[in-house]
Short mmCIF file of N, CA and C in Angstrom, two decimals:
data_model
loop_
_atom_site.label_atom_id
_atom_site.label_comp_id
_atom_site.label_asym_id
_atom_site.label_seq_id
_atom_site.Cartn_x
_atom_site.Cartn_y
_atom_site.Cartn_z
N THR A 1 -30.01 -28.44 46.18
CA THR A 1 -28.95 -27.58 45.68
C THR A 1 -29.00 -27.55 44.16
N THR A 2 -28.97 -26.34 43.60
CA THR A 2 -28.97 -26.18 42.14
C THR A 2 -27.54 -26.07 41.65
N ILE A 3 -27.18 -26.92 40.71
CA ILE A 3 -25.84 -26.91 40.16
C ILE A 3 -25.87 -26.13 38.83
N ALA A 4 -25.05 -25.12 38.76
CA ALA A 4 -25.01 -24.30 37.55
C ALA A 4 -24.49 -25.13 36.38
N PRO A 5 -25.08 -24.98 35.21
CA PRO A 5 -24.61 -25.74 34.05
C PRO A 5 -23.21 -25.31 33.65
N GLU A 6 -22.48 -26.25 33.08
CA GLU A 6 -21.16 -25.92 32.54
C GLU A 6 -21.33 -24.97 31.35
N PRO A 7 -20.52 -23.92 31.26
CA PRO A 7 -20.65 -23.00 30.12
C PRO A 7 -20.32 -23.70 28.81
N THR A 8 -20.98 -23.27 27.75
CA THR A 8 -20.83 -23.87 26.43
C THR A 8 -19.96 -22.97 25.56
N LYS A 9 -19.02 -23.59 24.87
CA LYS A 9 -18.17 -22.83 23.96
C LYS A 9 -18.99 -22.41 22.73
N LEU A 10 -18.86 -21.14 22.34
CA LEU A 10 -19.55 -20.67 21.15
C LEU A 10 -19.03 -21.38 19.90
N ALA A 11 -19.88 -21.43 18.87
CA ALA A 11 -19.47 -22.02 17.60
C ALA A 11 -18.32 -21.19 16.99
N THR A 12 -17.44 -21.87 16.30
CA THR A 12 -16.32 -21.20 15.65
C THR A 12 -16.80 -20.42 14.43
N PRO A 13 -16.44 -19.14 14.30
CA PRO A 13 -16.84 -18.39 13.10
C PRO A 13 -16.26 -19.04 11.85
N SER A 14 -17.00 -18.98 10.78
CA SER A 14 -16.50 -19.48 9.49
C SER A 14 -16.10 -18.27 8.65
N ALA A 15 -14.83 -17.92 8.71
CA ALA A 15 -14.37 -16.66 8.11
C ALA A 15 -13.78 -16.90 6.72
N THR A 16 -13.99 -15.93 5.86
CA THR A 16 -13.36 -15.90 4.54
C THR A 16 -12.76 -14.51 4.35
N GLY A 17 -11.84 -14.40 3.43
CA GLY A 17 -11.21 -13.10 3.21
C GLY A 17 -10.77 -12.91 1.78
N SER A 18 -10.52 -11.66 1.43
CA SER A 18 -10.04 -11.34 0.10
C SER A 18 -9.21 -10.06 0.16
N VAL A 19 -8.30 -9.93 -0.79
CA VAL A 19 -7.51 -8.71 -0.95
C VAL A 19 -8.30 -7.78 -1.85
N ILE A 20 -8.56 -6.56 -1.38
CA ILE A 20 -9.45 -5.66 -2.12
C ILE A 20 -8.71 -4.51 -2.80
N ASN A 21 -7.47 -4.23 -2.38
CA ASN A 21 -6.73 -3.14 -3.04
C ASN A 21 -5.26 -3.21 -2.65
N TYR A 22 -4.51 -4.11 -3.25
CA TYR A 22 -3.08 -4.25 -3.04
C TYR A 22 -2.74 -4.62 -1.60
N LYS A 23 -2.83 -3.67 -0.66
CA LYS A 23 -2.51 -3.96 0.74
C LYS A 23 -3.73 -3.95 1.64
N SER A 24 -4.91 -3.75 1.11
CA SER A 24 -6.14 -3.75 1.91
C SER A 24 -6.84 -5.09 1.78
N VAL A 25 -7.33 -5.60 2.91
CA VAL A 25 -8.02 -6.89 2.91
C VAL A 25 -9.36 -6.76 3.62
N ASN A 26 -10.27 -7.65 3.28
CA ASN A 26 -11.57 -7.69 3.94
C ASN A 26 -11.84 -9.11 4.42
N LEU A 27 -12.24 -9.23 5.69
CA LEU A 27 -12.64 -10.50 6.27
C LEU A 27 -14.13 -10.43 6.59
N SER A 28 -14.83 -11.55 6.43
CA SER A 28 -16.24 -11.60 6.80
C SER A 28 -16.57 -12.99 7.31
N TRP A 29 -17.66 -13.10 8.09
CA TRP A 29 -18.08 -14.37 8.67
C TRP A 29 -19.56 -14.30 9.00
N GLU A 30 -20.18 -15.47 9.12
CA GLU A 30 -21.58 -15.53 9.52
C GLU A 30 -21.70 -15.21 11.02
N ALA A 31 -22.79 -14.59 11.40
CA ALA A 31 -23.02 -14.30 12.82
C ALA A 31 -23.07 -15.60 13.61
N VAL A 32 -22.43 -15.59 14.77
CA VAL A 32 -22.43 -16.75 15.66
C VAL A 32 -23.49 -16.54 16.73
N GLU A 33 -24.35 -17.52 16.91
CA GLU A 33 -25.43 -17.41 17.89
C GLU A 33 -24.86 -17.18 19.29
N ASN A 34 -25.43 -16.21 20.00
CA ASN A 34 -25.05 -15.84 21.37
C ASN A 34 -23.69 -15.13 21.46
N ALA A 35 -23.13 -14.75 20.32
CA ALA A 35 -21.90 -13.96 20.34
C ALA A 35 -22.25 -12.48 20.50
N GLU A 36 -21.54 -11.82 21.39
CA GLU A 36 -21.74 -10.39 21.61
C GLU A 36 -20.79 -9.55 20.76
N TYR A 37 -19.59 -10.08 20.52
CA TYR A 37 -18.61 -9.38 19.70
C TYR A 37 -17.58 -10.41 19.22
N TYR A 38 -16.65 -9.93 18.38
CA TYR A 38 -15.63 -10.80 17.80
C TYR A 38 -14.27 -10.12 17.97
N THR A 39 -13.23 -10.90 17.98
CA THR A 39 -11.88 -10.33 17.91
C THR A 39 -11.18 -10.85 16.67
N VAL A 40 -10.45 -9.94 16.02
CA VAL A 40 -9.62 -10.28 14.87
C VAL A 40 -8.17 -10.02 15.28
N SER A 41 -7.35 -11.06 15.20
CA SER A 41 -5.95 -10.95 15.63
C SER A 41 -5.03 -11.16 14.44
N TYR A 42 -4.00 -10.31 14.35
CA TYR A 42 -2.96 -10.46 13.32
C TYR A 42 -1.81 -9.54 13.67
N ASP A 43 -0.60 -9.96 13.33
CA ASP A 43 0.58 -9.10 13.51
C ASP A 43 0.67 -8.51 14.92
N ASP A 44 0.43 -9.30 15.94
CA ASP A 44 0.45 -8.84 17.35
C ASP A 44 -0.61 -7.79 17.65
N LYS A 45 -1.61 -7.67 16.79
CA LYS A 45 -2.73 -6.75 17.03
C LYS A 45 -3.98 -7.57 17.35
N VAL A 46 -4.82 -7.03 18.21
CA VAL A 46 -6.11 -7.63 18.51
C VAL A 46 -7.17 -6.54 18.39
N GLU A 47 -8.07 -6.67 17.42
CA GLU A 47 -9.11 -5.68 17.18
C GLU A 47 -10.47 -6.25 17.58
N THR A 48 -11.24 -5.47 18.35
CA THR A 48 -12.59 -5.87 18.75
C THR A 48 -13.59 -5.38 17.72
N VAL A 49 -14.47 -6.28 17.26
CA VAL A 49 -15.39 -5.97 16.17
C VAL A 49 -16.80 -6.36 16.58
N LYS A 50 -17.74 -5.43 16.44
CA LYS A 50 -19.15 -5.72 16.72
C LYS A 50 -19.87 -6.27 15.49
N ASP A 51 -19.33 -5.95 14.32
CA ASP A 51 -19.93 -6.34 13.05
C ASP A 51 -19.49 -7.76 12.70
N ILE A 52 -19.88 -8.25 11.51
CA ILE A 52 -19.45 -9.56 11.04
C ILE A 52 -18.52 -9.41 9.84
N GLN A 53 -17.80 -8.28 9.81
CA GLN A 53 -16.76 -8.11 8.81
C GLN A 53 -15.71 -7.15 9.35
N TYR A 54 -14.54 -7.20 8.75
CA TYR A 54 -13.43 -6.36 9.21
C TYR A 54 -12.54 -6.05 8.02
N THR A 55 -12.15 -4.79 7.87
CA THR A 55 -11.27 -4.36 6.79
C THR A 55 -10.00 -3.78 7.38
N ALA A 56 -8.86 -4.15 6.82
CA ALA A 56 -7.57 -3.66 7.31
C ALA A 56 -6.69 -3.27 6.14
N THR A 57 -5.93 -2.18 6.31
CA THR A 57 -4.88 -1.82 5.37
C THR A 57 -3.55 -2.17 6.02
N LEU A 58 -2.81 -3.06 5.39
CA LEU A 58 -1.62 -3.66 5.98
C LEU A 58 -0.37 -2.91 5.58
N ASP A 59 0.74 -3.26 6.20
CA ASP A 59 1.97 -2.49 6.03
C ASP A 59 2.76 -2.84 4.77
N ASN A 60 2.69 -4.10 4.34
CA ASN A 60 3.61 -4.55 3.31
C ASN A 60 2.91 -5.15 2.10
N TYR A 61 3.49 -4.91 0.94
CA TYR A 61 3.06 -5.57 -0.27
C TYR A 61 3.62 -7.00 -0.31
N ASP A 62 2.99 -7.87 -1.11
CA ASP A 62 3.49 -9.21 -1.41
C ASP A 62 3.91 -9.95 -0.14
N THR A 63 3.04 -9.92 0.86
CA THR A 63 3.32 -10.53 2.17
C THR A 63 2.10 -11.32 2.62
N THR A 64 2.34 -12.51 3.19
CA THR A 64 1.25 -13.33 3.70
C THR A 64 0.99 -12.99 5.17
N TYR A 65 -0.25 -12.69 5.47
CA TYR A 65 -0.69 -12.37 6.83
C TYR A 65 -1.65 -13.45 7.30
N THR A 66 -1.56 -13.79 8.59
CA THR A 66 -2.45 -14.78 9.20
C THR A 66 -3.41 -14.07 10.15
N PHE A 67 -4.70 -14.26 9.91
CA PHE A 67 -5.75 -13.64 10.72
C PHE A 67 -6.48 -14.71 11.52
N SER A 68 -6.79 -14.42 12.77
CA SER A 68 -7.60 -15.30 13.61
C SER A 68 -8.87 -14.57 14.01
N VAL A 69 -10.02 -15.20 13.80
CA VAL A 69 -11.32 -14.60 14.15
C VAL A 69 -11.96 -15.46 15.24
N THR A 70 -12.30 -14.82 16.36
CA THR A 70 -12.86 -15.52 17.53
C THR A 70 -14.17 -14.85 17.94
N ALA A 71 -15.19 -15.66 18.23
CA ALA A 71 -16.47 -15.15 18.73
C ALA A 71 -16.44 -15.12 20.26
N HIS A 72 -17.02 -14.08 20.85
CA HIS A 72 -17.03 -13.92 22.31
C HIS A 72 -18.45 -13.68 22.80
N PRO A 73 -18.81 -14.27 23.97
CA PRO A 73 -20.11 -13.96 24.57
C PRO A 73 -20.04 -12.60 25.26
N ALA A 74 -21.16 -12.17 25.78
CA ALA A 74 -21.16 -10.95 26.59
C ALA A 74 -20.17 -11.10 27.74
N ASP A 75 -19.46 -10.03 28.07
CA ASP A 75 -18.51 -10.08 29.17
C ASP A 75 -19.22 -10.50 30.45
N GLY A 76 -18.61 -11.43 31.18
CA GLY A 76 -19.20 -11.90 32.43
C GLY A 76 -20.20 -13.02 32.27
N SER A 77 -20.41 -13.49 31.04
CA SER A 77 -21.38 -14.56 30.81
C SER A 77 -20.97 -15.83 31.53
N LYS A 78 -21.92 -16.46 32.19
CA LYS A 78 -21.68 -17.74 32.86
C LYS A 78 -22.18 -18.90 32.01
N LEU A 79 -22.83 -18.60 30.89
CA LEU A 79 -23.40 -19.64 30.06
C LEU A 79 -22.53 -20.02 28.87
N TYR A 80 -21.67 -19.07 28.44
CA TYR A 80 -20.92 -19.32 27.20
C TYR A 80 -19.45 -18.95 27.37
N LEU A 81 -18.64 -19.65 26.60
CA LEU A 81 -17.21 -19.37 26.52
C LEU A 81 -16.87 -18.90 25.10
N ALA A 82 -15.74 -18.20 24.97
CA ALA A 82 -15.29 -17.78 23.65
C ALA A 82 -15.07 -19.00 22.76
N SER A 83 -15.28 -18.81 21.48
CA SER A 83 -15.12 -19.90 20.52
C SER A 83 -13.65 -20.20 20.27
N ASP A 84 -13.40 -21.30 19.57
CA ASP A 84 -12.09 -21.50 18.97
C ASP A 84 -11.92 -20.47 17.85
N ALA A 85 -10.69 -20.19 17.50
CA ALA A 85 -10.41 -19.22 16.44
C ALA A 85 -10.46 -19.89 15.08
N ASP A 86 -11.03 -19.18 14.11
CA ASP A 86 -10.92 -19.60 12.72
C ASP A 86 -9.77 -18.82 12.10
N VAL A 87 -8.92 -19.49 11.34
CA VAL A 87 -7.71 -18.88 10.81
C VAL A 87 -7.83 -18.71 9.30
N VAL A 88 -7.48 -17.51 8.84
CA VAL A 88 -7.49 -17.19 7.41
C VAL A 88 -6.13 -16.60 7.04
N GLU A 89 -5.52 -17.10 5.97
CA GLU A 89 -4.27 -16.52 5.46
C GLU A 89 -4.55 -15.76 4.17
N LEU A 90 -4.03 -14.53 4.09
CA LEU A 90 -4.19 -13.70 2.90
C LEU A 90 -2.84 -13.12 2.50
N THR A 91 -2.56 -13.10 1.21
CA THR A 91 -1.30 -12.55 0.72
C THR A 91 -1.58 -11.27 -0.05
N THR A 92 -1.00 -10.16 0.40
CA THR A 92 -1.18 -8.89 -0.29
C THR A 92 -0.52 -8.93 -1.67
N LYS A 93 -0.95 -8.04 -2.53
CA LYS A 93 -0.46 -8.04 -3.91
C LYS A 93 0.91 -7.36 -4.01
N ALA A 94 1.57 -7.58 -5.12
CA ALA A 94 2.87 -6.97 -5.35
C ALA A 94 2.75 -5.45 -5.42
N ASP A 95 3.81 -4.76 -5.03
CA ASP A 95 3.85 -3.30 -5.07
C ASP A 95 3.57 -2.81 -6.49
N PRO A 96 2.54 -1.98 -6.69
CA PRO A 96 2.16 -1.57 -8.04
C PRO A 96 2.86 -0.29 -8.52
N TYR A 97 3.75 0.28 -7.71
CA TYR A 97 4.28 1.60 -8.01
C TYR A 97 5.76 1.58 -8.40
N ILE A 98 6.14 2.58 -9.16
CA ILE A 98 7.53 2.97 -9.36
C ILE A 98 7.72 4.28 -8.61
N TYR A 99 8.86 4.41 -7.90
CA TYR A 99 9.07 5.53 -6.98
C TYR A 99 10.25 6.39 -7.40
N LEU A 100 10.16 7.67 -7.05
CA LEU A 100 11.25 8.63 -7.25
C LEU A 100 11.58 9.28 -5.91
N LYS A 101 12.88 9.25 -5.55
CA LYS A 101 13.35 9.97 -4.37
C LYS A 101 14.24 11.12 -4.83
N PRO A 102 13.70 12.35 -4.87
CA PRO A 102 14.50 13.50 -5.33
C PRO A 102 15.60 13.82 -4.32
N ASN A 103 16.68 14.42 -4.81
CA ASN A 103 17.69 14.91 -3.87
C ASN A 103 17.28 16.29 -3.35
N GLY A 104 18.10 16.87 -2.49
CA GLY A 104 17.77 18.17 -1.90
C GLY A 104 17.63 19.27 -2.92
N ASN A 105 18.47 19.25 -3.95
CA ASN A 105 18.37 20.28 -5.00
C ASN A 105 17.02 20.24 -5.68
N TRP A 106 16.56 19.05 -6.01
CA TRP A 106 15.32 18.90 -6.76
C TRP A 106 14.09 19.33 -5.96
N LYS A 107 14.20 19.33 -4.63
CA LYS A 107 13.04 19.63 -3.80
C LYS A 107 12.80 21.12 -3.59
N ILE A 108 13.81 21.96 -3.87
CA ILE A 108 13.65 23.38 -3.56
C ILE A 108 12.64 24.04 -4.50
N ASP A 109 12.18 25.22 -4.10
CA ASP A 109 11.24 26.04 -4.87
C ASP A 109 9.90 25.35 -5.12
N ASN A 110 9.52 24.46 -4.19
CA ASN A 110 8.20 23.78 -4.27
C ASN A 110 7.99 23.04 -5.58
N ALA A 111 9.07 22.51 -6.13
CA ALA A 111 8.97 21.78 -7.40
C ALA A 111 7.98 20.62 -7.28
N ARG A 112 7.33 20.32 -8.37
CA ARG A 112 6.52 19.11 -8.45
C ARG A 112 7.25 18.13 -9.35
N PHE A 113 6.73 16.91 -9.49
CA PHE A 113 7.47 15.89 -10.21
C PHE A 113 6.54 15.14 -11.16
N ALA A 114 7.11 14.76 -12.29
CA ALA A 114 6.36 14.02 -13.30
C ALA A 114 7.31 13.03 -13.96
N VAL A 115 6.74 12.11 -14.70
CA VAL A 115 7.55 11.15 -15.44
C VAL A 115 7.10 11.16 -16.90
N TYR A 116 8.08 11.19 -17.78
CA TYR A 116 7.85 11.07 -19.22
C TYR A 116 8.20 9.63 -19.59
N THR A 117 7.31 8.96 -20.32
CA THR A 117 7.53 7.55 -20.63
C THR A 117 7.16 7.26 -22.07
N TRP A 118 7.92 6.34 -22.69
CA TRP A 118 7.69 6.11 -24.11
C TRP A 118 8.19 4.73 -24.54
N ASP A 119 7.60 4.25 -25.62
CA ASP A 119 8.14 3.20 -26.47
C ASP A 119 7.72 3.57 -27.89
N SER A 120 6.67 2.95 -28.43
CA SER A 120 6.18 3.38 -29.74
C SER A 120 5.33 4.64 -29.63
N GLU A 121 4.87 4.96 -28.43
CA GLU A 121 4.16 6.20 -28.17
C GLU A 121 4.69 6.80 -26.87
N ASN A 122 4.34 8.04 -26.59
CA ASN A 122 4.87 8.69 -25.39
C ASN A 122 3.74 9.38 -24.64
N VAL A 123 3.94 9.54 -23.32
CA VAL A 123 2.93 10.15 -22.47
C VAL A 123 3.59 10.64 -21.19
N TRP A 124 2.97 11.63 -20.55
CA TRP A 124 3.43 12.16 -19.27
C TRP A 124 2.47 11.72 -18.16
N TYR A 125 3.00 11.56 -16.94
CA TYR A 125 2.17 11.31 -15.77
C TYR A 125 2.69 12.11 -14.58
N ASP A 126 1.77 12.67 -13.82
CA ASP A 126 2.14 13.30 -12.55
C ASP A 126 2.62 12.24 -11.57
N MET A 127 3.52 12.65 -10.67
CA MET A 127 3.94 11.78 -9.56
C MET A 127 3.48 12.43 -8.26
N LYS A 128 2.99 11.62 -7.34
CA LYS A 128 2.43 12.12 -6.09
C LYS A 128 3.14 11.50 -4.89
N ASP A 129 3.27 12.29 -3.83
CA ASP A 129 3.77 11.79 -2.54
C ASP A 129 2.56 11.58 -1.65
N SER A 130 1.92 10.43 -1.79
CA SER A 130 0.62 10.22 -1.15
C SER A 130 0.70 10.07 0.35
N ASP A 131 1.85 9.64 0.88
CA ASP A 131 1.96 9.44 2.33
C ASP A 131 2.91 10.41 3.00
N GLY A 132 3.39 11.43 2.26
CA GLY A 132 4.20 12.48 2.87
C GLY A 132 5.59 12.05 3.30
N ASP A 133 6.14 10.99 2.69
CA ASP A 133 7.46 10.50 3.11
C ASP A 133 8.60 11.05 2.25
N GLY A 134 8.29 11.99 1.34
CA GLY A 134 9.32 12.57 0.50
C GLY A 134 9.67 11.73 -0.72
N ILE A 135 8.92 10.65 -0.92
CA ILE A 135 9.13 9.77 -2.07
C ILE A 135 7.86 9.81 -2.92
N TYR A 136 8.04 9.95 -4.23
CA TYR A 136 6.92 10.15 -5.15
C TYR A 136 6.66 8.88 -5.94
N GLU A 137 5.38 8.64 -6.27
CA GLU A 137 5.05 7.38 -6.93
C GLU A 137 4.18 7.60 -8.16
N VAL A 138 4.23 6.60 -9.03
CA VAL A 138 3.38 6.52 -10.21
C VAL A 138 3.08 5.04 -10.42
N LEU A 139 1.89 4.73 -10.91
CA LEU A 139 1.53 3.34 -11.14
C LEU A 139 2.41 2.74 -12.24
N LYS A 140 2.99 1.60 -11.93
CA LYS A 140 3.88 0.94 -12.88
C LYS A 140 3.15 0.56 -14.17
N THR A 141 1.88 0.20 -14.04
CA THR A 141 1.13 -0.23 -15.22
C THR A 141 0.93 0.90 -16.22
N ASN A 142 1.12 2.15 -15.79
CA ASN A 142 1.00 3.29 -16.71
C ASN A 142 2.23 3.47 -17.59
N LEU A 143 3.35 2.87 -17.18
CA LEU A 143 4.63 3.23 -17.78
C LEU A 143 4.99 2.35 -18.97
N LYS A 144 5.70 2.97 -19.92
CA LYS A 144 6.26 2.25 -21.06
C LYS A 144 7.65 1.73 -20.67
N SER A 145 8.37 1.21 -21.63
CA SER A 145 9.67 0.59 -21.32
C SER A 145 10.76 1.61 -21.02
N ASN A 146 10.58 2.86 -21.46
CA ASN A 146 11.58 3.91 -21.22
C ASN A 146 10.97 5.04 -20.41
N ILE A 147 11.74 5.60 -19.47
CA ILE A 147 11.21 6.65 -18.61
C ILE A 147 12.27 7.73 -18.34
N ILE A 148 11.79 8.94 -18.12
CA ILE A 148 12.62 10.05 -17.64
C ILE A 148 11.86 10.71 -16.50
N PHE A 149 12.47 10.78 -15.32
CA PHE A 149 11.87 11.51 -14.21
C PHE A 149 12.22 12.99 -14.35
N CYS A 150 11.22 13.84 -14.10
CA CYS A 150 11.41 15.27 -14.33
C CYS A 150 11.00 16.10 -13.12
N ARG A 151 11.80 17.13 -12.86
CA ARG A 151 11.46 18.16 -11.87
C ARG A 151 10.74 19.26 -12.63
N MET A 152 9.51 19.59 -12.19
CA MET A 152 8.63 20.44 -12.97
C MET A 152 8.35 21.77 -12.29
N ASN A 153 8.01 22.75 -13.10
CA ASN A 153 7.59 24.07 -12.63
C ASN A 153 6.25 23.94 -11.89
N PRO A 154 6.19 24.31 -10.61
CA PRO A 154 4.92 24.19 -9.88
C PRO A 154 3.89 25.23 -10.26
N GLY A 155 4.31 26.24 -11.05
CA GLY A 155 3.38 27.28 -11.45
C GLY A 155 2.44 26.86 -12.57
N SER A 156 2.64 25.66 -13.10
CA SER A 156 1.78 25.17 -14.17
C SER A 156 1.50 23.69 -13.92
N THR A 157 0.29 23.26 -14.25
CA THR A 157 -0.05 21.84 -14.11
C THR A 157 0.24 21.07 -15.40
N ALA A 158 0.62 21.79 -16.46
CA ALA A 158 0.88 21.12 -17.74
C ALA A 158 2.22 20.39 -17.69
N ASN A 159 2.20 19.14 -18.14
CA ASN A 159 3.44 18.37 -18.23
C ASN A 159 3.93 18.41 -19.67
N ASP A 160 4.99 19.20 -19.88
CA ASP A 160 5.63 19.27 -21.19
C ASP A 160 7.07 19.75 -20.96
N TRP A 161 7.86 19.70 -22.02
CA TRP A 161 9.27 20.04 -21.85
C TRP A 161 9.47 21.52 -21.53
N GLY A 162 8.50 22.37 -21.91
CA GLY A 162 8.61 23.78 -21.58
C GLY A 162 8.47 24.07 -20.09
N ASN A 163 7.78 23.18 -19.37
CA ASN A 163 7.62 23.34 -17.92
C ASN A 163 8.59 22.49 -17.11
N LYS A 164 9.50 21.80 -17.79
CA LYS A 164 10.49 20.97 -17.10
C LYS A 164 11.64 21.82 -16.61
N TRP A 165 12.03 21.66 -15.35
CA TRP A 165 13.20 22.34 -14.81
C TRP A 165 14.44 21.47 -14.90
N ASN A 166 14.33 20.23 -14.49
CA ASN A 166 15.46 19.30 -14.52
C ASN A 166 14.96 17.90 -14.85
N GLN A 167 15.89 17.04 -15.26
CA GLN A 167 15.50 15.69 -15.63
C GLN A 167 16.62 14.70 -15.35
N THR A 168 16.24 13.43 -15.24
CA THR A 168 17.24 12.37 -15.20
C THR A 168 17.67 12.07 -16.63
N SER A 169 18.65 11.21 -16.77
CA SER A 169 18.98 10.65 -18.08
C SER A 169 17.86 9.70 -18.50
N ASP A 170 17.93 9.21 -19.73
CA ASP A 170 16.98 8.20 -20.18
C ASP A 170 17.18 6.93 -19.36
N LEU A 171 16.10 6.41 -18.83
CA LEU A 171 16.16 5.22 -17.99
C LEU A 171 15.27 4.13 -18.57
N THR A 172 15.58 2.90 -18.23
CA THR A 172 14.78 1.75 -18.64
C THR A 172 13.98 1.24 -17.45
N LEU A 173 12.71 0.99 -17.64
CA LEU A 173 11.86 0.48 -16.58
C LEU A 173 12.43 -0.84 -16.06
N PRO A 174 12.71 -0.94 -14.76
CA PRO A 174 13.33 -2.16 -14.24
C PRO A 174 12.42 -3.38 -14.35
N THR A 175 13.03 -4.51 -14.55
CA THR A 175 12.30 -5.78 -14.55
C THR A 175 12.87 -6.75 -13.52
N ASP A 176 13.78 -6.25 -12.66
CA ASP A 176 14.47 -7.11 -11.70
C ASP A 176 13.95 -6.95 -10.27
N GLY A 177 12.80 -6.28 -10.10
CA GLY A 177 12.25 -6.07 -8.77
C GLY A 177 12.57 -4.72 -8.16
N ASN A 178 13.57 -4.03 -8.71
CA ASN A 178 13.86 -2.68 -8.22
C ASN A 178 12.73 -1.73 -8.64
N ASN A 179 12.39 -0.80 -7.75
CA ASN A 179 11.26 0.10 -8.06
C ASN A 179 11.45 1.52 -7.54
N LEU A 180 12.61 1.83 -6.95
CA LEU A 180 12.88 3.16 -6.39
C LEU A 180 14.12 3.75 -7.05
N TYR A 181 13.94 4.92 -7.70
CA TYR A 181 15.08 5.63 -8.28
C TYR A 181 15.43 6.80 -7.38
N THR A 182 16.67 6.82 -6.90
CA THR A 182 17.15 7.88 -6.02
C THR A 182 18.09 8.78 -6.80
N VAL A 183 17.74 10.07 -6.91
CA VAL A 183 18.58 11.03 -7.63
C VAL A 183 19.83 11.31 -6.80
N LYS A 184 20.98 11.25 -7.43
CA LYS A 184 22.26 11.44 -6.74
C LYS A 184 22.33 12.79 -6.06
N ASP A 185 22.83 12.81 -4.82
CA ASP A 185 22.95 14.04 -4.05
C ASP A 185 23.78 15.09 -4.79
N GLY A 186 23.33 16.34 -4.71
CA GLY A 186 24.09 17.47 -5.23
C GLY A 186 23.99 17.69 -6.72
N THR A 187 23.21 16.86 -7.42
CA THR A 187 23.15 16.98 -8.87
C THR A 187 21.87 17.69 -9.30
N TRP A 188 21.87 18.13 -10.55
CA TRP A 188 20.71 18.77 -11.13
C TRP A 188 20.25 17.97 -12.35
N ASP A 189 20.72 18.35 -13.56
CA ASP A 189 20.29 17.67 -14.79
C ASP A 189 21.17 16.45 -15.08
N LYS A 190 20.51 15.32 -15.30
CA LYS A 190 21.19 14.10 -15.76
C LYS A 190 22.41 13.78 -14.92
N GLY A 191 22.27 14.01 -13.61
CA GLY A 191 23.42 13.83 -12.71
C GLY A 191 23.60 12.42 -12.19
N GLY A 192 22.75 11.53 -12.62
CA GLY A 192 22.90 10.14 -12.18
C GLY A 192 22.00 9.81 -11.00
N GLY A 193 21.94 8.54 -10.71
CA GLY A 193 21.14 8.06 -9.62
C GLY A 193 21.23 6.54 -9.57
N THR A 194 20.51 5.94 -8.64
CA THR A 194 20.59 4.49 -8.47
C THR A 194 19.18 3.91 -8.29
N TRP A 195 19.01 2.69 -8.81
CA TRP A 195 17.80 1.92 -8.60
C TRP A 195 17.97 1.00 -7.39
N SER A 196 16.91 0.87 -6.62
CA SER A 196 16.90 -0.07 -5.49
C SER A 196 15.47 -0.52 -5.26
N LYS A 197 15.27 -1.39 -4.28
CA LYS A 197 13.92 -1.83 -3.96
C LYS A 197 13.42 -1.08 -2.74
N LYS A 198 12.26 -0.48 -2.83
CA LYS A 198 11.69 0.30 -1.73
C LYS A 198 11.21 -0.64 -0.62
#
């Protein structure tokens, strides 16, 4: 009688990771002998990976995520078992943006949005709604200590006071963690608004 050998557990992957762009992370590991594929688990997600690296864009800034990487043999293998998981913790970077939430008035007529910012010098920057949520952003590192959010004429790409339709009052760049300015409902020019954390 031939007795089948006990299956052998695959070697544990040796995974490392890094944050590559604020909320995007990259994990990589050496190939495990006799592994057919790998699984990467985090946030109640399990992703199957044929390669020896995995990139993810996560939901939150300034948040620690725990990733588990496991090597697996070919499905149905009688010789090998899945490895133990290697665990990697990565913390995403702080939110790099300052945000503007226009009110209903500011959104009409296909208006675009820009920010005027100054201290010893002054400059304009376009604001973009990159994810289509109705909130516009600009990189915080671009901004000076004083800012004015502006509703702009969409018929011109030039940012200047001649193309400005409406504006907030003079505002100070927050240093308390707040990063979202919401224009008060029903207002137009310098009608007020509130800072909060997005």
